[in-house]
Structures are given as structure tokens and as C-alpha cells.
Amino acid sequence: MSFYRNTVWFLKGLQEYTKSGYEAAARSFVEADLEVSVSGRSFIITGANSGIGKAAACEIAKRGGTVHLVCRNEDRAKEARKDVVEQSKNENVHVHLVDMSNPRKVWEFASGFSQNHNLHVLINNAGCMVNQRELTEDDLEKNFATNTLGTYILTTALIPTLKKSENPRVITVSSGGMLVQKLNVEDLQFEEGSFDGTMAYAQNKRQQVIMTEQWAAQHKEVHFSSMHPGWADTPAVRSSMPDFYAKMKNKLRTEAQGADTAVWLAISDTASRQPSGLFFQDRKAVSTHLPLACSRSSPAEDQKLMSKLEELAAKFKYYDIHS
């Protein structure tokens, strides 16, 4: 089944996820959707020092938004801020240093941010693909800690703040790679069998889509969505997937093309009128499963994922409060 899924997915990707796929889809985009001012609205973008996160930050800042860049590396974050301010002529761009793989630091940031700022839109973009199984200082597998648990904690912690704002939204940058994975709630940290970083990443991206669906059902006041940026030419793709990059580099989307749907979901009125909880590709809601791929999980499995994440997240929150 995995061979079938991978083959069908790759053929779909060649047609839809490439630069030419974006150009074909863009012919039906409504330009006016992004001709908006978001002055007075506050945005958090994680993983914003390069790639899709930085491209999204530029587009939002150009339209007057207050942008909070959440980054791990101070030098790169400052450089990104400088670029975004120069391109957008908007000084309301702020840097916050957070390692998304460290759950205590994520809780700490969210708590401090909520006390000092308002928030209209959260874009969960930070991600990593580590190709060897690597543990964080908290004994968490690094891909899971960053992509799944970090996203879960940040979103959960900021939902009360989002609910105080008008037209609040959460966008999670997932990946079409999740289509090759069925949720495996029994081995969230890849302790069984041989480790494959690409598949671990795809499993995390499946988890993000399910989290989005679950949050949408639980929190009706906030508009949730997940999205696939397509195959884009970003520093992360070059470093994590060098073979794929070498084969595909002439077909890859630009960073701005990869960021387009995240920006559209974050700022357009059209996007906020879509049902909450959907998965988007090139400004359209698309299926979260390939045909005949047997990748659907049960409602009980989805609920078990959320319960396990809640339990794990609470461990780190408890220590933080009593430290």
C-alpha cells in the first residue's frame, strides 16, 4: 500500500505541486482577494526567518499588519526582520526567539505574549525534518517535538487570546506529503522499526491536519485551516531533501508561490467564509486522502491523538508554572 500511495502521490505532485502546477491554479485566483489592508491586525508567524514563513511575513507586512516573527536563531531572525521591513516599509515587525522543539519555552513564550499583545492570526509554519532519529533535551523525538507537540502547545496556549479578537484565524502549514501517511497514534515518537525522517515528517504533517480538524470542531469562534504550499525552493528543502532538490530544482515553486495560500488564508475575506477545519492547496479546499489509499483514521484514533498531546503538553506546563 505504501508503494501505491507514494507512486500516486508523486505523479499528483508532478502535475500539481510544481511551479507549473501553481501557474495553472493561479489562472483562477481572484486578485482582489489579497487587495486588503490588515492595519491594526496582529500576526504571529513561526519559522519566519527564511522560506515560506519569511515570504508570508513580507506579504502581510506590506498590507500593514503587525508581524511577530517567531524564530530560533537570533542572527537570522534579525536579518529577516531587516529584509521584511525594507521590502514592506512597515516597522511593525517584531522578533521573538523561541525553540519550537522545547515545550517549556513554547508555553513560556505563549504565556508572555498573551499578557503583552493581542493576536488575530497565528500561522504555524515552523518545521523540521531530521533524517536521523534524534532526541531533544526532554527526550522527545525532534521532528515530533517541533512539528506536532510545539504546534499543539503554541496553538492551544494562544486560543484564549485569539478568541478575544475579531475574525481570529489559525493557519497551519502542513504538506501534501501527509497524503502518504495514515495516522499512527501508537508510535508518535518513532520508537519502533527503522527510522525514516521523510516519513516521520509526513506523519507529523498528517497529525497537524487532524489537529486542525479537531480544533475546528472544539473552538467555533476561531477559523482553523491547514494547507500544502506545494514543492517550493526553500533552504529547508535544500538541506533536508538534497536528492529531491537536485532532481526537482527546475520545477520547484518560488518561496512566494509556496506562501500564497497561507497568506490568502490569513488575510482574505473569501478564506474566512470557507468552513473551518479544511485542508487547502492553491486557495482551494482539497481532499486529505488519496483515492483508495486506506489512509483514514477512526474518530477514536483522532481523539486519542489529541488526548496524548494534551497529556504530554501538560507535563511541561506543570513544571514551568512551578519552576
Short mmCIF file of C-alpha atoms in Angstrom, two decimals:
data_model
loop_
_atom_site.label_atom_id
_atom_site.label_comp_id
_atom_site.label_asym_id
_atom_site.label_seq_id
_atom_site.Cartn_x
_atom_site.Cartn_y
_atom_site.Cartn_z
CA MET A 1 0.00 0.00 0.00
CA SER A 2 2.84 2.42 0.79
CA PHE A 3 4.31 1.87 -2.70
CA TYR A 4 0.89 2.63 -4.23
CA ARG A 5 0.45 5.75 -2.09
CA ASN A 6 3.95 7.04 -2.82
CA THR A 7 3.61 6.50 -6.59
CA VAL A 8 0.16 8.08 -6.86
CA TRP A 9 1.34 10.97 -4.68
CA PHE A 10 4.48 11.63 -6.74
CA LEU A 11 2.53 11.66 -10.02
CA LYS A 12 -0.03 14.01 -8.48
CA GLY A 13 2.83 16.18 -7.23
CA LEU A 14 4.46 16.45 -10.65
CA GLN A 15 1.20 17.78 -12.02
CA GLU A 16 0.00 19.96 -9.13
CA TYR A 17 2.77 20.77 -6.61
CA THR A 18 5.36 22.19 -9.03
CA LYS A 19 5.79 25.72 -10.33
CA SER A 20 3.74 24.84 -13.44
CA GLY A 21 1.01 23.44 -11.14
CA TYR A 22 0.92 26.75 -9.29
CA GLU A 23 0.78 28.75 -12.53
CA ALA A 24 -2.14 26.64 -13.79
CA ALA A 25 -4.05 27.07 -10.50
CA ALA A 26 -3.25 30.81 -10.32
CA ARG A 27 -5.21 31.43 -13.52
CA SER A 28 -8.39 31.10 -11.46
CA PHE A 29 -7.20 33.21 -8.49
CA VAL A 30 -9.17 36.39 -7.73
CA GLU A 31 -6.58 39.17 -7.46
CA ALA A 32 -8.86 41.33 -5.34
CA ASP A 33 -8.77 38.70 -2.56
CA LEU A 34 -5.34 39.97 -1.48
CA GLU A 35 -6.01 43.66 -2.14
CA VAL A 36 -6.77 44.33 1.51
CA SER A 37 -5.35 46.35 4.38
CA VAL A 38 -4.68 44.43 7.59
CA SER A 39 -3.54 47.51 9.51
CA GLY A 40 -4.37 47.06 13.20
CA ARG A 41 -4.29 43.25 12.98
CA SER A 42 -1.60 41.24 14.73
CA PHE A 43 0.02 38.11 13.24
CA ILE A 44 2.40 35.50 14.67
CA ILE A 45 4.41 33.53 12.11
CA THR A 46 6.66 30.72 13.37
CA GLY A 47 9.76 29.70 11.45
CA ALA A 48 9.79 33.12 9.85
CA ASN A 49 13.50 33.73 9.28
CA SER A 50 13.52 32.17 5.78
CA GLY A 51 11.46 30.34 3.18
CA ILE A 52 7.68 30.31 3.27
CA GLY A 53 7.44 31.95 6.71
CA LYS A 54 9.53 34.93 5.70
CA ALA A 55 7.71 35.29 2.35
CA ALA A 56 4.35 35.29 4.20
CA ALA A 57 5.68 37.86 6.69
CA CYS A 58 6.65 40.17 3.80
CA GLU A 59 3.22 39.96 2.16
CA ILE A 60 1.37 40.61 5.42
CA ALA A 61 3.68 43.47 6.44
CA LYS A 62 3.21 45.09 3.01
CA ARG A 63 -0.50 45.23 3.76
CA GLY A 64 0.01 46.97 7.10
CA GLY A 65 -0.16 44.05 9.54
CA THR A 66 1.81 43.94 12.78
CA VAL A 67 4.01 40.87 12.35
CA HIS A 68 5.64 38.84 15.11
CA LEU A 69 8.42 36.63 13.76
CA VAL A 70 8.99 33.59 15.96
CA CYS A 71 12.47 32.21 15.20
CA ARG A 72 15.12 30.05 16.81
CA ASN A 73 18.30 31.74 15.56
CA GLU A 74 18.87 35.34 16.67
CA ASP A 75 21.19 36.46 13.85
CA ARG A 76 18.99 35.03 11.10
CA ALA A 77 15.89 36.45 12.77
CA LYS A 78 17.36 39.97 12.89
CA GLU A 79 18.41 39.67 9.25
CA ALA A 80 14.89 38.50 8.31
CA ARG A 81 13.32 41.40 10.19
CA LYS A 82 15.59 43.85 8.36
CA ASP A 83 14.59 42.37 4.97
CA VAL A 84 10.86 42.35 5.79
CA VAL A 85 10.95 45.98 6.99
CA GLU A 86 12.91 47.07 3.89
CA GLN A 87 10.56 45.31 1.49
CA SER A 88 7.34 46.33 3.22
CA LYS A 89 8.28 49.80 4.56
CA ASN A 90 6.49 48.66 7.73
CA GLU A 91 8.38 48.97 11.02
CA ASN A 92 5.80 46.94 12.98
CA VAL A 93 7.82 43.75 12.68
CA HIS A 94 8.99 42.13 15.93
CA VAL A 95 11.34 39.24 16.69
CA HIS A 96 10.73 36.59 19.38
CA LEU A 97 13.35 33.89 19.97
CA VAL A 98 11.76 30.51 20.66
CA ASP A 99 12.94 26.96 20.03
CA MET A 100 9.72 25.22 18.95
CA SER A 101 11.17 21.82 19.89
CA ASN A 102 11.37 22.90 23.56
CA PRO A 103 7.85 22.61 25.04
CA ARG A 104 8.62 24.62 28.17
CA LYS A 105 9.93 27.52 26.08
CA VAL A 106 6.83 27.38 23.86
CA TRP A 107 4.50 27.57 26.88
CA GLU A 108 6.61 30.39 28.34
CA PHE A 109 6.51 32.41 25.10
CA ALA A 110 2.75 31.96 24.64
CA SER A 111 2.07 32.99 28.22
CA GLY A 112 4.24 36.13 27.99
CA PHE A 113 2.88 37.06 24.57
CA SER A 114 -0.74 36.77 25.75
CA GLN A 115 -0.07 39.15 28.63
CA ASN A 116 1.52 41.82 26.43
CA HIS A 117 -0.08 41.65 22.98
CA ASN A 118 -3.33 40.98 21.18
CA LEU A 119 -3.45 38.41 18.38
CA HIS A 120 -5.69 37.99 15.34
CA VAL A 121 -3.88 35.35 13.28
CA LEU A 122 -1.43 32.54 14.11
CA ILE A 123 0.50 30.93 11.24
CA ASN A 124 2.12 27.68 12.38
CA ASN A 125 4.91 27.42 9.83
CA ALA A 126 7.99 26.27 11.79
CA GLY A 127 9.01 22.74 10.95
CA CYS A 128 11.95 20.43 10.79
CA MET A 129 12.91 17.24 9.01
CA VAL A 130 15.72 15.49 10.85
CA ASN A 131 16.86 12.44 8.93
CA GLN A 132 18.37 10.54 11.89
CA ARG A 133 16.32 9.77 14.99
CA GLU A 134 17.45 12.47 17.41
CA LEU A 135 16.17 13.26 20.92
CA THR A 136 15.79 16.73 22.44
CA GLU A 137 16.98 17.51 25.98
CA ASP A 138 13.46 16.49 27.10
CA ASP A 139 13.86 13.03 25.48
CA LEU A 140 11.38 13.88 22.74
CA GLU A 141 11.99 12.83 19.14
CA LYS A 142 12.97 16.06 17.41
CA ASN A 143 10.59 16.05 14.40
CA PHE A 144 7.63 15.24 16.65
CA ALA A 145 8.68 17.82 19.27
CA THR A 146 8.88 20.63 16.70
CA ASN A 147 6.21 19.80 14.14
CA THR A 148 3.50 18.29 16.31
CA LEU A 149 3.92 18.99 20.03
CA GLY A 150 5.30 22.53 19.55
CA THR A 151 2.43 23.38 17.18
CA TYR A 152 -0.10 21.84 19.58
CA ILE A 153 1.17 23.75 22.62
CA LEU A 154 1.51 27.12 20.88
CA THR A 155 -1.95 26.93 19.34
CA THR A 156 -3.68 25.64 22.46
CA ALA A 157 -2.00 28.27 24.63
CA LEU A 158 -2.96 31.13 22.28
CA ILE A 159 -6.58 30.13 21.61
CA PRO A 160 -7.93 32.18 24.59
CA THR A 161 -6.11 35.28 23.28
CA LEU A 162 -7.32 34.66 19.72
CA LYS A 163 -10.91 34.36 20.95
CA LYS A 164 -10.76 37.95 22.27
CA SER A 165 -10.07 39.27 18.74
CA GLU A 166 -12.31 39.95 15.76
CA ASN A 167 -12.18 37.34 12.98
CA PRO A 168 -9.40 35.22 14.55
CA ARG A 169 -7.66 32.58 12.42
CA VAL A 170 -5.10 29.79 12.76
CA ILE A 171 -3.31 28.51 9.66
CA THR A 172 -1.01 25.50 9.88
CA VAL A 173 1.48 24.93 7.07
CA SER A 174 1.24 21.18 6.59
CA SER A 175 2.38 19.28 3.50
CA GLY A 176 0.93 17.18 0.72
CA GLY A 177 3.43 14.59 1.92
CA MET A 178 0.93 13.74 4.67
CA LEU A 179 -1.21 12.04 2.00
CA VAL A 180 1.16 9.04 2.04
CA GLN A 181 0.66 8.51 5.79
CA LYS A 182 -2.17 7.13 7.90
CA LEU A 183 -2.17 8.40 11.48
CA ASN A 184 -0.20 6.08 13.76
CA VAL A 185 -1.22 7.11 17.23
CA GLU A 186 0.55 4.17 18.87
CA ASP A 187 4.09 5.29 17.95
CA LEU A 188 4.13 9.08 17.98
CA GLN A 189 7.89 9.28 18.56
CA PHE A 190 9.02 6.62 16.06
CA GLU A 191 10.45 4.22 18.60
CA GLU A 192 9.51 1.11 16.61
CA GLY A 193 11.15 -0.19 13.43
CA SER A 194 13.73 1.62 11.32
CA PHE A 195 13.61 5.43 11.29
CA ASP A 196 12.86 7.34 8.08
CA GLY A 197 12.99 11.13 8.50
CA THR A 198 10.87 11.86 5.43
CA MET A 199 8.11 9.52 6.61
CA ALA A 200 8.36 10.86 10.18
CA TYR A 201 7.84 14.37 8.76
CA ALA A 202 4.87 13.18 6.66
CA GLN A 203 3.35 11.52 9.75
CA ASN A 204 3.73 14.81 11.68
CA LYS A 205 2.05 16.65 8.81
CA ARG A 206 -0.87 14.17 8.94
CA GLN A 207 -1.09 14.86 12.68
CA GLN A 208 -1.27 18.63 12.00
CA VAL A 209 -4.21 18.14 9.62
CA ILE A 210 -6.07 16.07 12.23
CA MET A 211 -5.29 18.64 14.97
CA THR A 212 -6.74 21.35 12.70
CA GLU A 213 -9.95 19.35 12.19
CA GLN A 214 -10.26 18.68 15.92
CA TRP A 215 -9.64 22.30 16.92
CA ALA A 216 -12.20 23.50 14.38
CA ALA A 217 -14.82 21.24 15.98
CA GLN A 218 -13.91 22.36 19.52
CA HIS A 219 -13.47 26.13 19.03
CA LYS A 220 -16.17 27.54 16.77
CA GLU A 221 -15.13 31.17 17.37
CA VAL A 222 -11.76 30.69 15.62
CA HIS A 223 -11.30 29.85 11.91
CA PHE A 224 -8.82 27.00 11.51
CA SER A 225 -7.24 25.73 8.31
CA SER A 226 -4.23 23.72 7.18
CA MET A 227 -2.52 23.98 3.81
CA HIS A 228 0.01 22.49 1.43
CA PRO A 229 2.48 25.02 -0.01
CA GLY A 230 3.47 22.77 -2.90
CA TRP A 231 7.07 21.86 -3.65
CA ALA A 232 8.94 25.12 -3.08
CA ASP A 233 12.60 26.05 -3.39
CA THR A 234 13.39 26.84 0.25
CA PRO A 235 16.53 26.47 2.40
CA ALA A 236 14.73 23.71 4.35
CA VAL A 237 14.10 21.64 1.21
CA ARG A 238 17.69 22.07 0.06
CA SER A 239 19.18 20.94 3.39
CA SER A 240 16.69 18.22 4.39
CA MET A 241 15.97 16.69 0.97
CA PRO A 242 19.12 17.19 -1.15
CA ASP A 243 18.35 14.31 -3.57
CA PHE A 244 14.81 15.51 -4.17
CA TYR A 245 16.09 19.07 -4.61
CA ALA A 246 18.74 18.01 -7.13
CA LYS A 247 16.15 16.15 -9.25
CA MET A 248 13.38 18.73 -8.99
CA LYS A 249 15.09 22.12 -8.64
CA ASN A 250 14.00 23.45 -12.05
CA LYS A 251 10.38 22.55 -11.32
CA LEU A 252 10.11 23.97 -7.79
CA ARG A 253 7.91 26.91 -6.83
CA THR A 254 9.32 30.17 -5.54
CA GLU A 255 9.01 30.89 -1.82
CA ALA A 256 6.30 33.49 -2.55
CA GLN A 257 4.30 30.94 -4.57
CA GLY A 258 4.63 28.46 -1.71
CA ALA A 259 3.42 31.09 0.77
CA ASP A 260 0.50 32.34 -1.35
CA THR A 261 -2.23 30.12 0.11
CA ALA A 262 -1.10 30.73 3.71
CA VAL A 263 -1.29 34.49 3.08
CA TRP A 264 -4.69 34.11 1.39
CA LEU A 265 -6.00 32.10 4.35
CA ALA A 266 -4.58 34.67 6.80
CA ILE A 267 -5.95 37.87 5.27
CA SER A 268 -8.68 37.38 2.65
CA ASP A 269 -12.40 37.69 3.38
CA THR A 270 -13.06 34.86 0.94
CA ALA A 271 -10.98 32.44 3.02
CA SER A 272 -12.79 33.29 6.26
CA ARG A 273 -16.11 32.39 4.60
CA GLN A 274 -14.89 28.82 3.95
CA PRO A 275 -15.84 26.20 6.54
CA SER A 276 -13.34 25.85 9.38
CA GLY A 277 -11.03 22.83 9.60
CA LEU A 278 -10.29 22.25 5.90
CA PHE A 279 -7.01 21.50 4.08
CA PHE A 280 -6.10 23.88 1.24
CA GLN A 281 -3.91 23.77 -1.82
CA ASP A 282 -3.65 26.78 -4.15
CA ARG A 283 -6.57 28.59 -2.49
CA LYS A 284 -8.94 25.60 -2.80
CA ALA A 285 -10.08 23.11 -0.19
CA VAL A 286 -8.87 19.66 -1.27
CA SER A 287 -9.24 16.09 -0.01
CA THR A 288 -7.00 14.96 2.83
CA HIS A 289 -6.75 11.46 1.33
CA LEU A 290 -5.61 9.95 -1.96
CA PRO A 291 -8.16 7.73 -3.76
CA LEU A 292 -8.17 4.13 -2.48
CA ALA A 293 -5.20 4.82 -0.20
CA CYS A 294 -6.71 3.45 3.06
CA SER A 295 -5.22 6.38 4.98
CA ARG A 296 -8.28 7.35 7.03
CA SER A 297 -8.07 7.08 10.81
CA SER A 298 -11.09 6.49 13.04
CA PRO A 299 -12.66 9.22 15.21
CA ALA A 300 -11.38 7.27 18.24
CA GLU A 301 -7.81 7.38 16.89
CA ASP A 302 -8.08 11.12 16.19
CA GLN A 303 -9.37 11.69 19.71
CA LYS A 304 -6.56 9.56 21.13
CA LEU A 305 -4.00 11.75 19.36
CA MET A 306 -5.46 14.87 20.99
CA SER A 307 -5.59 13.21 24.43
CA LYS A 308 -1.97 12.06 24.19
CA LEU A 309 -0.82 15.53 23.11
CA GLU A 310 -2.80 17.16 25.91
CA GLU A 311 -1.25 14.80 28.46
CA LEU A 312 2.29 15.35 27.15
CA ALA A 313 1.85 19.13 26.90
CA ALA A 314 0.55 19.31 30.48
CA LYS A 315 3.75 17.70 31.83
CA PHE A 316 5.83 20.60 30.58
CA LYS A 317 3.31 23.26 31.56
CA TYR A 318 3.20 21.97 35.13
CA TYR A 319 6.97 22.20 35.61
CA ASP A 320 7.06 25.67 34.06
CA ILE A 321 4.47 27.04 36.46
CA HIS A 322 6.30 25.62 39.49
CA SER A 323 9.84 26.44 38.42
#
